[in-house]
Short mmCIF file of C-alpha atoms and ligand atoms in Angstrom, two decimals:
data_model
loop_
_atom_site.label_atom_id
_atom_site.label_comp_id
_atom_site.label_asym_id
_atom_site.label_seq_id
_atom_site.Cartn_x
_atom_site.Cartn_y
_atom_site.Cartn_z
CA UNK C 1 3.77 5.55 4.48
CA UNK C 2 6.23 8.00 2.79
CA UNK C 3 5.67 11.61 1.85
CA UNK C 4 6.72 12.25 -1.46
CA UNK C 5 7.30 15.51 -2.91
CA UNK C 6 4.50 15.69 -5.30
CA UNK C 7 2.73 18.42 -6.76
CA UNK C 8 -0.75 17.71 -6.60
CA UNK C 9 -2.41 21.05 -7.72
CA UNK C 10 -2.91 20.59 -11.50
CA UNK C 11 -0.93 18.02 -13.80
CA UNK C 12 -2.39 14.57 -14.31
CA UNK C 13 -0.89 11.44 -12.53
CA UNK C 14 0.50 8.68 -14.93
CA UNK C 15 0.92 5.36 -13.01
CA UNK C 16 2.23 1.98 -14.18
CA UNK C 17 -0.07 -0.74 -12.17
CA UNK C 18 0.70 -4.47 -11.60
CA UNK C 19 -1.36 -7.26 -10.59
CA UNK C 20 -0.58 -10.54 -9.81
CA UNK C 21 -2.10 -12.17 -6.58
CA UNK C 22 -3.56 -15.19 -8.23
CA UNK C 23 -3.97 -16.47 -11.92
CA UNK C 24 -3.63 -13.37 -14.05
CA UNK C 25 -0.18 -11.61 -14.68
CA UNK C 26 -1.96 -7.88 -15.58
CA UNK C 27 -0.01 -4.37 -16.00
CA UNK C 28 -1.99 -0.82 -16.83
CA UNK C 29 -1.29 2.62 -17.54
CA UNK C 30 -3.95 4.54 -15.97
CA UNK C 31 -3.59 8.30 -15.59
CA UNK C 32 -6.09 10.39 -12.87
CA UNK C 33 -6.23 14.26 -13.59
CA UNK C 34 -6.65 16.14 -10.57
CA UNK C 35 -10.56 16.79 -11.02
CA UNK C 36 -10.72 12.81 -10.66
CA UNK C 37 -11.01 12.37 -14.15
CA UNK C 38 -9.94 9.10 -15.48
CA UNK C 39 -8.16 7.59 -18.37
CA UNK C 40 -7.20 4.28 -19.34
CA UNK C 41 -4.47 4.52 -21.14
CA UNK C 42 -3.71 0.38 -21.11
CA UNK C 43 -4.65 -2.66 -19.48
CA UNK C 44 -3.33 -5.68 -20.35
CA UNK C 45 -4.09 -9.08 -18.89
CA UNK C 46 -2.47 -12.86 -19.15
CA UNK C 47 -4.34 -15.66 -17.98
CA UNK C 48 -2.96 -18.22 -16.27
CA UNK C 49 -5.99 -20.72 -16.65
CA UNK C 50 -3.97 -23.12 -19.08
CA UNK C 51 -1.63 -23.59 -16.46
CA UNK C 52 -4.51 -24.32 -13.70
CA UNK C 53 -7.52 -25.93 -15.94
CA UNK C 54 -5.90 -29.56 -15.58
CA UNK C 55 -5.86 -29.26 -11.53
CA UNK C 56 -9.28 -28.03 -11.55
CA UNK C 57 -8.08 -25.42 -9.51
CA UNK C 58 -5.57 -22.85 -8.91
CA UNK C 59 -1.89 -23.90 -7.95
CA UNK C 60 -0.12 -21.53 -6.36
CA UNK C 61 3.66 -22.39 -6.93
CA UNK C 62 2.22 -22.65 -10.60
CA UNK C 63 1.01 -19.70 -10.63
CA UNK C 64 4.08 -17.72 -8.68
CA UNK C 65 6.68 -19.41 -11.53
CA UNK C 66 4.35 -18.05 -14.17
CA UNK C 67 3.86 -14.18 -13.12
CA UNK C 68 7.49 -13.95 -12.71
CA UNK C 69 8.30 -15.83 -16.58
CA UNK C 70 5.85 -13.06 -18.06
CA UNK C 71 5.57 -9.97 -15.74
CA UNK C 72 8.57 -7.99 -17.57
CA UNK C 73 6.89 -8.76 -20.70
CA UNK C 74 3.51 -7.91 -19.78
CA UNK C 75 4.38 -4.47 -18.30
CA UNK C 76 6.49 -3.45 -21.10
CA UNK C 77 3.51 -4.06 -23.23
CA UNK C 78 1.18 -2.12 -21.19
CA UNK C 79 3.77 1.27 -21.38
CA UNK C 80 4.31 0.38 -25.35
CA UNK C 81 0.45 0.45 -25.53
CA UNK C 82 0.04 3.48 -23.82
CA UNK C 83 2.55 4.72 -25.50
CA UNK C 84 4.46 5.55 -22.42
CA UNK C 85 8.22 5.32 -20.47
CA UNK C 86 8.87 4.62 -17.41
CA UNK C 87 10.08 8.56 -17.65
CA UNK C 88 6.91 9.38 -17.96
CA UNK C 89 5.27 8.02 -14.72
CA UNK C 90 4.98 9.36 -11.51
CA UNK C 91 4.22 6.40 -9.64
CA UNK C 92 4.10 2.74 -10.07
CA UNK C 93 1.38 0.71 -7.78
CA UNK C 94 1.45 -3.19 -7.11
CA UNK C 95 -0.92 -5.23 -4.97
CA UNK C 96 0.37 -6.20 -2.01
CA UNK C 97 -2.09 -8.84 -0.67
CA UNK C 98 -5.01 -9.93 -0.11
CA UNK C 99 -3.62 -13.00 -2.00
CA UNK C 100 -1.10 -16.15 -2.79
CA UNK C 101 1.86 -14.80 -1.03
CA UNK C 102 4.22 -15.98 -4.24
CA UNK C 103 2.60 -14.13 -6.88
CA UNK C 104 1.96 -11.18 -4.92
CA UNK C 105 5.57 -10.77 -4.02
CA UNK C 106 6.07 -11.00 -8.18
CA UNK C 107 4.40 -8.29 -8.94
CA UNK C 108 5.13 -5.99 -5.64
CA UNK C 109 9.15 -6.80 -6.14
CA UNK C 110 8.80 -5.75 -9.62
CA UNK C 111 7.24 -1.79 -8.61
CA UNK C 112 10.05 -1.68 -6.18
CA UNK C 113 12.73 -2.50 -8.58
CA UNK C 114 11.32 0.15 -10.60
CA UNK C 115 10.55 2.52 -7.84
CA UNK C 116 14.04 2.19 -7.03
CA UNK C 117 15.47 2.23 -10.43
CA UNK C 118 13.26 5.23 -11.62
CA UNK C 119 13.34 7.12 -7.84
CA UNK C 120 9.49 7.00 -8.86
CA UNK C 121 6.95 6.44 -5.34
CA UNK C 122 5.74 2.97 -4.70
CA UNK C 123 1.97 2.40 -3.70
CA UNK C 124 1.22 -1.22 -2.06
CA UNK C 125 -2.43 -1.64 -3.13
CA UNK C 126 -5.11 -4.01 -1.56
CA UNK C 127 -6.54 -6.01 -4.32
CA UNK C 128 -9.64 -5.11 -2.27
CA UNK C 129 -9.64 -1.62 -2.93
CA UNK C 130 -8.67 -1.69 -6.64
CA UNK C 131 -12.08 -3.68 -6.52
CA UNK C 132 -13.65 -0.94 -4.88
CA UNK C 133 -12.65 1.76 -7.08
CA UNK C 134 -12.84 -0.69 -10.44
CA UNK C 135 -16.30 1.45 -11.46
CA UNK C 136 -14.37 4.62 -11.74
CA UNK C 137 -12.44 3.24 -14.43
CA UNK C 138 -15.52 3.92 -16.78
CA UNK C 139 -17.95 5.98 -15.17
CA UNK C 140 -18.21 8.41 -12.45
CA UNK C 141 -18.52 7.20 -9.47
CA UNK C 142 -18.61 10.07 -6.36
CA UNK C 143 -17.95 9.03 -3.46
CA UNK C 144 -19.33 7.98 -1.61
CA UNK C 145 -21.12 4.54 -2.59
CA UNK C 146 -22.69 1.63 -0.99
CA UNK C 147 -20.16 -1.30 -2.27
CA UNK C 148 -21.32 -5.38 -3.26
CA UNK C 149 -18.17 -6.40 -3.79
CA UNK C 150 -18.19 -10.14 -5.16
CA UNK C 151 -15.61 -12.16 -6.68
CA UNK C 152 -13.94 -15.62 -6.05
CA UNK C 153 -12.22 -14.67 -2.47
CA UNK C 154 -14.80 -12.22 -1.09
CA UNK C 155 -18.22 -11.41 -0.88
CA UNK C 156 -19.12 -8.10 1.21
CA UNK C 157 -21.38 -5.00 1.35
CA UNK C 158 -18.87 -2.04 2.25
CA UNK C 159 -19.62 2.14 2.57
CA UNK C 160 -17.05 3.87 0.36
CA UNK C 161 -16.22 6.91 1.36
CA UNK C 162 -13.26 7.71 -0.21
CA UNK C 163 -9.88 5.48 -1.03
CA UNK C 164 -8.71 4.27 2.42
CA UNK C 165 -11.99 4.79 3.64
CA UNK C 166 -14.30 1.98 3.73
CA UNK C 167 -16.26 0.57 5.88
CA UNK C 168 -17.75 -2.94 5.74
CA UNK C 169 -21.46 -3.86 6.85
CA UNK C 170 -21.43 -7.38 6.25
CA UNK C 171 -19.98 -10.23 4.11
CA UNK C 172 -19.90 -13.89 4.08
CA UNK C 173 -19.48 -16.18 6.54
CA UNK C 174 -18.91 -19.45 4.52
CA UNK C 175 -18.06 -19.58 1.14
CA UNK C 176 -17.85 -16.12 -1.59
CA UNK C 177 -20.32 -16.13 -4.37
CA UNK C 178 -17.46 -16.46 -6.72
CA UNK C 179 -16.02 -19.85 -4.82
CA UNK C 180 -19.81 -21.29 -4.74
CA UNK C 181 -20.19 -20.56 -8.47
CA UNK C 182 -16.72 -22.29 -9.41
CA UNK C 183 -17.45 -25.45 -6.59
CA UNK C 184 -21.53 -25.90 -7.84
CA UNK C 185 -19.63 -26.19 -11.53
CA UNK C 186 -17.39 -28.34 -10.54
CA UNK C 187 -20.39 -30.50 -9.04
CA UNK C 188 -21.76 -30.52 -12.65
CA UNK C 189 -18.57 -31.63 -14.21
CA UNK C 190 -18.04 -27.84 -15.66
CA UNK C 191 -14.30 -27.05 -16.29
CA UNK C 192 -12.00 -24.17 -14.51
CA UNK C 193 -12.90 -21.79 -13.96
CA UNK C 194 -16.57 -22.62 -12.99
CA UNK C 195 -18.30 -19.45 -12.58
CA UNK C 196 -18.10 -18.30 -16.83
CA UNK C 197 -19.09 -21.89 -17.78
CA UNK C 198 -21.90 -22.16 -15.22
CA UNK C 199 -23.29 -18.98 -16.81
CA UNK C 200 -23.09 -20.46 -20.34
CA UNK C 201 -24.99 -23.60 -19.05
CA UNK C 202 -27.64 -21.88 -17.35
CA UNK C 203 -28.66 -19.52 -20.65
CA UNK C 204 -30.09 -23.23 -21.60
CA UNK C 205 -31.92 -24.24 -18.50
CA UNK C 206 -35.20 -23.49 -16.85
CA UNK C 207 -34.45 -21.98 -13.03
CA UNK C 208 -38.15 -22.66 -11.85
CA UNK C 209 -37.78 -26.10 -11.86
CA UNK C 210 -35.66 -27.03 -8.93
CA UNK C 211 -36.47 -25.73 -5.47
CA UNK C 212 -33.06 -24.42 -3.67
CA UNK C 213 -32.55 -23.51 -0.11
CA UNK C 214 -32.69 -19.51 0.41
CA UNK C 215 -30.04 -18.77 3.40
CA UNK C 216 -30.23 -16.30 5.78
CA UNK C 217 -33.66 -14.45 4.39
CA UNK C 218 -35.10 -12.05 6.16
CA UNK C 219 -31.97 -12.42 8.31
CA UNK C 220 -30.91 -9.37 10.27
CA UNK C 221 -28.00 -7.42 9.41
CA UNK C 222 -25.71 -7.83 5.72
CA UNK C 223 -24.08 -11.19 6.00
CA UNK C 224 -23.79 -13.99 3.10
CA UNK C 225 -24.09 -17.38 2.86
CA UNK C 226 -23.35 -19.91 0.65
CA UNK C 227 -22.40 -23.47 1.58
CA UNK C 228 -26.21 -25.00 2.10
CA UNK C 229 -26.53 -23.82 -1.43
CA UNK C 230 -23.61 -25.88 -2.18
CA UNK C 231 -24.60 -28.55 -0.41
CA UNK C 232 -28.24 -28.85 -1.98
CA UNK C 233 -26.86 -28.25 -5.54
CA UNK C 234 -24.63 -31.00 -5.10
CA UNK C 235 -27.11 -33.42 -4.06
CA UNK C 236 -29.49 -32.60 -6.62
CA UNK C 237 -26.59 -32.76 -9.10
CA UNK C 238 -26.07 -36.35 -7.97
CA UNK C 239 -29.53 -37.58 -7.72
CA UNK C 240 -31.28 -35.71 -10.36
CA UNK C 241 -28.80 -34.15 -12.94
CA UNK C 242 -29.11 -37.10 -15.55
CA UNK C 243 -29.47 -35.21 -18.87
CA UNK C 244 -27.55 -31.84 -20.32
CA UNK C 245 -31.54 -30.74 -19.57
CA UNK C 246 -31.43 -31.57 -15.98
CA UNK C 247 -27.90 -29.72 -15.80
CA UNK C 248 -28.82 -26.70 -17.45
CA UNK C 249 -31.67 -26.19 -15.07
CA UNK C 250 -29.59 -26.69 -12.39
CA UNK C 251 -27.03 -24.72 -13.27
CA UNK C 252 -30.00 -21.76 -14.13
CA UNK C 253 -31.18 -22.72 -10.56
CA UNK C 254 -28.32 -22.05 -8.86
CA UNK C 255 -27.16 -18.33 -10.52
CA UNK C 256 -30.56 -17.45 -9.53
CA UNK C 257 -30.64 -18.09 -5.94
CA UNK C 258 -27.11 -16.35 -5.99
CA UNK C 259 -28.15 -13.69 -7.57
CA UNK C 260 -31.17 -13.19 -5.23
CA UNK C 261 -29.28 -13.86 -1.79
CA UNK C 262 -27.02 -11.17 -3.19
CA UNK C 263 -29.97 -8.72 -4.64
CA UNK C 264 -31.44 -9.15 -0.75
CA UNK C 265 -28.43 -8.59 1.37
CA UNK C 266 -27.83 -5.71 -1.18
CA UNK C 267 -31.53 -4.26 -0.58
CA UNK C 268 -31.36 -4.61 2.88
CA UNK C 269 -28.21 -2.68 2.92
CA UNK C 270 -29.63 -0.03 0.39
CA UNK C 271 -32.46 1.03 2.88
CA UNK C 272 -30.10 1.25 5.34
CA UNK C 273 -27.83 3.34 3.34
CA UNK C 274 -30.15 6.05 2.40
CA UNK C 275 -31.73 6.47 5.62
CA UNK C 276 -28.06 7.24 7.16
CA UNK C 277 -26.29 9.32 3.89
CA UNK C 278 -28.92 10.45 1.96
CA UNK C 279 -26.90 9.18 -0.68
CA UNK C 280 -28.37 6.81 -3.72
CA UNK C 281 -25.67 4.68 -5.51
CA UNK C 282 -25.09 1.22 -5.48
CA UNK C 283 -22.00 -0.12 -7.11
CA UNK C 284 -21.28 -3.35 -7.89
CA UNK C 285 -17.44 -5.48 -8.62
CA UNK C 286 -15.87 -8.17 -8.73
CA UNK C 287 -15.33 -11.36 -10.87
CA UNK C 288 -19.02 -12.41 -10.05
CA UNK C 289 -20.40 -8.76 -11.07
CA UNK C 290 -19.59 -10.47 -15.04
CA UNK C 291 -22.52 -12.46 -14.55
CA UNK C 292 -25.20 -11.05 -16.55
CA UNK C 293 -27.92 -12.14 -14.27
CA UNK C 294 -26.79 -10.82 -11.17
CA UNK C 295 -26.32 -7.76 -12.66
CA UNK C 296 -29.76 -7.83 -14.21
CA UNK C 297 -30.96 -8.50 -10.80
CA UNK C 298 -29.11 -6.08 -8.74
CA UNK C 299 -29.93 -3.16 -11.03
CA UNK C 300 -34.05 -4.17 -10.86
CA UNK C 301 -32.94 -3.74 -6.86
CA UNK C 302 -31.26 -0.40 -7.09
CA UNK C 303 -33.73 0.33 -9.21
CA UNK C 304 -36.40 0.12 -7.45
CA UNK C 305 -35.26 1.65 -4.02
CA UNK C 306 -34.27 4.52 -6.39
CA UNK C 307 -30.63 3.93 -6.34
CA UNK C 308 -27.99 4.48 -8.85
CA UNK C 309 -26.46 1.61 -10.45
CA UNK C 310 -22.97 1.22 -11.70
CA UNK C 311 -21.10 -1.91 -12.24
CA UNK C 312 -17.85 -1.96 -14.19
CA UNK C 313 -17.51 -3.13 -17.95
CA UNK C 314 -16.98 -6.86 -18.18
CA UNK C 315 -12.62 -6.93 -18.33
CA UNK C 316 -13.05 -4.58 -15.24
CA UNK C 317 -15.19 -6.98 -13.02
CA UNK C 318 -12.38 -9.67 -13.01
CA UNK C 319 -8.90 -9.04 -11.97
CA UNK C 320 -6.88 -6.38 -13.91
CA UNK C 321 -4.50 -4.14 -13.36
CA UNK C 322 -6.20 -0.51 -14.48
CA UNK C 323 -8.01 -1.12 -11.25
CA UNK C 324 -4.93 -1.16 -9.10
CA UNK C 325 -3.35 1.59 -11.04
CA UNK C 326 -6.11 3.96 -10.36
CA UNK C 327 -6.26 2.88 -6.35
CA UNK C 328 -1.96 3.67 -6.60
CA UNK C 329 -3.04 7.12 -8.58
CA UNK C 330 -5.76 8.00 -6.03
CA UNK C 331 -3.50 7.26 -3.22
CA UNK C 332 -0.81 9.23 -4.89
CA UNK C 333 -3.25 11.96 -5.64
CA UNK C 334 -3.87 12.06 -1.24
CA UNK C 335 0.10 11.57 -0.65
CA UNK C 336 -0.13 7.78 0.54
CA UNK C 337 2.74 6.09 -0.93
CA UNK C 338 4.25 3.21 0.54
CA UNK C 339 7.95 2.33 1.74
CA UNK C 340 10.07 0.56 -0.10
CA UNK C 341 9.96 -2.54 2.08
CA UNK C 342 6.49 -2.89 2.02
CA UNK C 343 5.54 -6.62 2.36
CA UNK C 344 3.40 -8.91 0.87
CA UNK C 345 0.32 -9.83 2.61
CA UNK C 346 -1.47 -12.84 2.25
CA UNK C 347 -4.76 -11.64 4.25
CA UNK C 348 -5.51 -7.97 4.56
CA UNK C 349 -8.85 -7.41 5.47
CA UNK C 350 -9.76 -3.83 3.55
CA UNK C 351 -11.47 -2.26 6.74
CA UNK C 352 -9.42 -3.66 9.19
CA UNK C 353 -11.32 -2.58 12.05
CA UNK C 354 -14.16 -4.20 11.75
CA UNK C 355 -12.37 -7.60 10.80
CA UNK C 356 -10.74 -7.31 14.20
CA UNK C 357 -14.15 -6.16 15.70
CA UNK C 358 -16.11 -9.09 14.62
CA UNK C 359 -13.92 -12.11 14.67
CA UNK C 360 -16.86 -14.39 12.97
CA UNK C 361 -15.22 -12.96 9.98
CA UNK C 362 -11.93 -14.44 9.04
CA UNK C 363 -10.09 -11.34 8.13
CA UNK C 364 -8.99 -11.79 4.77
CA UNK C 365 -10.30 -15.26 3.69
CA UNK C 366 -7.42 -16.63 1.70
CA UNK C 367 -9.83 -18.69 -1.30
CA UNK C 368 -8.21 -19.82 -4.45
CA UNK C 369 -9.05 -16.07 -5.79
CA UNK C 370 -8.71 -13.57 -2.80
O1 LIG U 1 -12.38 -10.82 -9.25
P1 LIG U 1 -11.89 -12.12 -9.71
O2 LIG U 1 -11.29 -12.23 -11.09
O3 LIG U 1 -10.81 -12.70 -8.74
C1 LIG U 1 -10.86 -12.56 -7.36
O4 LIG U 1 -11.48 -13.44 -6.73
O5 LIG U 1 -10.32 -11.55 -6.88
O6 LIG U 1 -13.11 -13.14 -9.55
C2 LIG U 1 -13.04 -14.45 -9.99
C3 LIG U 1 -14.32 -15.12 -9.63
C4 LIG U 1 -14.29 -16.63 -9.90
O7 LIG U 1 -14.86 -17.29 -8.79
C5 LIG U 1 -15.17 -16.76 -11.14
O8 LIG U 1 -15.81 -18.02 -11.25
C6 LIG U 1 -16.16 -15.65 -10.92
O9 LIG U 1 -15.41 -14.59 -10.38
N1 LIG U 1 -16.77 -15.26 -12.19
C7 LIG U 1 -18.06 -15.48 -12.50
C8 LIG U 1 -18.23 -15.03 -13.83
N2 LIG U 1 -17.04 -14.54 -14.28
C9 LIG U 1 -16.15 -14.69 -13.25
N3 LIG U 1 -19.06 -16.02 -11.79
C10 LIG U 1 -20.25 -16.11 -12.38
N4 LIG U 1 -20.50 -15.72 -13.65
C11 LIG U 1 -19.52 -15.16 -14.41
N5 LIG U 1 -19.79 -14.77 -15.65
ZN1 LIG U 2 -9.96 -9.99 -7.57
#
């Protein structure tokens, strides 16, 4: 970490953020004014899912040649939206990993060219964290927070207690929600990316009428787990899924018992939580946090243990980079900028200490999304 000479007292921080660690080439303006307030000054986003949808999948040296035929175009359009120079930021902020090591190194070798160019500081950002932060885009969100972060990579409970400072409870030890969502739709002949289309399905189906396994219930401590879910789905979807009827219920099957493995790790975790802090909010990101009914289902949760419940608007849940802008600007904001040589990392597990603690979690699964 570098010190840079920054006055943090009063002005607001503009930062330029870029994101590119799987399938989406994204660039933001955000700017943080010192009492934490946020604005979003632009955020824009280009999918890569053309590229993928014919694979079925992500391809990563795909996906690499694409960030780095678009990123130059995609972050001038984010400072012309926001009306903004580079002169006019104090910071630019990349993610540096968790991710596919290619596209990463895109968008982090593009912040140090203009670090270097502009003399601006650099912030290497953990995709995790600009996760973790994504509901302070919108909303307030003090610190500190109990954390469900879900998307197509990860799937973890985490304390918040400030940037840098998390600490994580629990998370999955197969497969993330996101990565069951996308593999069940694949199962039912759904297109790339799975979890959206397995959504759409499900608003047609009755989920009472298959019976899926519930993992792990009643299960001490906050893991997750997915893959006998998978497993069931798929065999249903062979034996049984005949008609678009039989799908749809499936499909409405199987975001329900997601959505309430995730609604009782989460309540577990909120008891927990307000016995130790005192403190009542539950936040939820990530890619899977677009899904209407696990939001609908986590809130009832919060609800009634008489938490708080925030979740980011929809183009906040998936990746973005306003999210990793605002993680660079709160970093900033504390004096954490990065070196120049920063690298790229492919797995970086955002509370390393407890990855390292408890090796029956991979740090830093490295899924098609991470
Ligand atoms: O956060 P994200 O864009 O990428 C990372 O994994 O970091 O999350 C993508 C994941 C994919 O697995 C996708 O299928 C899932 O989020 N997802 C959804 C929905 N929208 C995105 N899953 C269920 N329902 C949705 N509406
Ligand atoms: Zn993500």
């Amino acid at each position: 970490m570098m010190a840079f000479p920054i006055d943090r007292s009063n002005g607001p921080l503009t930062v330029l953020g870029l994101e590119t660690s799987c399938d989406e080439t994204a660039a933001a303006v955000v700017r943080r004014f010192a009492d934490g307030r946020v604005e979003v000054l632009s955020s824009i986003v280009a999918s890569q899912t053309e590229h993928h949808a014919p694979f079925g999948g992500v391809v990563p040296e795909l996906a690499a040649r694409a960030h780095v035929e678009i990123i130059d175009q995609i972050a001038a359009e984010a400072l012309a939206a926001a009306q903004t120079g580079f002169e006019h930021l104090h910071g630019v902020a990349a993610t540096a990993g968790p991710g596919l090591v290619g596209g990463v190194m895109v968008g982090l070798s593009f912040a140090k060219a203009v670090a270097l160019a502009r003399g601006l500081p650099l912030v290497a950002v953990n995709h995790l964290e600009g996760h973790a932060l994504s509901a302070r885009l919108a909303a307030e969100a003090p610190y500190p927070f109990l954390l469900l972060l879900v998307s197509g990579g990860h799937c973890q409970l985490l304390e918040v207690e400030g940037v840098g400072a998390c600490r994580r409870l629990g998370s999955t030890i197969d497969d993330a929600a996101g990565e069951a969502f996308d593999k069940i739709a694949k199962t039912l002949g759904l297109g790339y990316p799975g979890g959206p289309a397995l959504e759409r399905l499900a608003a047609q189906g009755d989920a009472s009428r298959f019976v899926l396994p519930r993992a792990l219930l009643g299960r001490e401590g906050y893991d997750f787990s997915f893959s006998g879910l998978k497993t069931a789905a798929a065999r249903l979807a062979e034996a049984e899924a005949r008609t678009d009827q039989d799908r749809a219920d499936l499909a409405a099957a199987v975001q329900a018992a997601i959505a309430r493995q995730l609604a009782e790790r989460a309540d577990r975790a909120m008891a927990a939580y307000a016995r130790r802090h005192g403190r009542r909010l539950f936040v939820v990101a990530g890619g899977v946090a677009a899904n209407r009914t696990v939001r609908a289902t986590l809130e009832a949760t919060a609800a009634a243990r008489g938490f708080g419940f925030l979740a980011p608007p929809l183009a906040y849940c998936t990746d973005n980079a306003a999210m990793i802008a605002l993680a660079g600007a709160e970093r900033l904001a504390h004096g954490l900028t990065s070196e120049l040589n920063a690298a790229a990392r492919p797995r970086w597990p955002l509370d390393e200490a407890a990855a390292l603690a408890d090796p029956t979690h991979k740090p830093g699964r490295k899924g098609a999304k991470a």
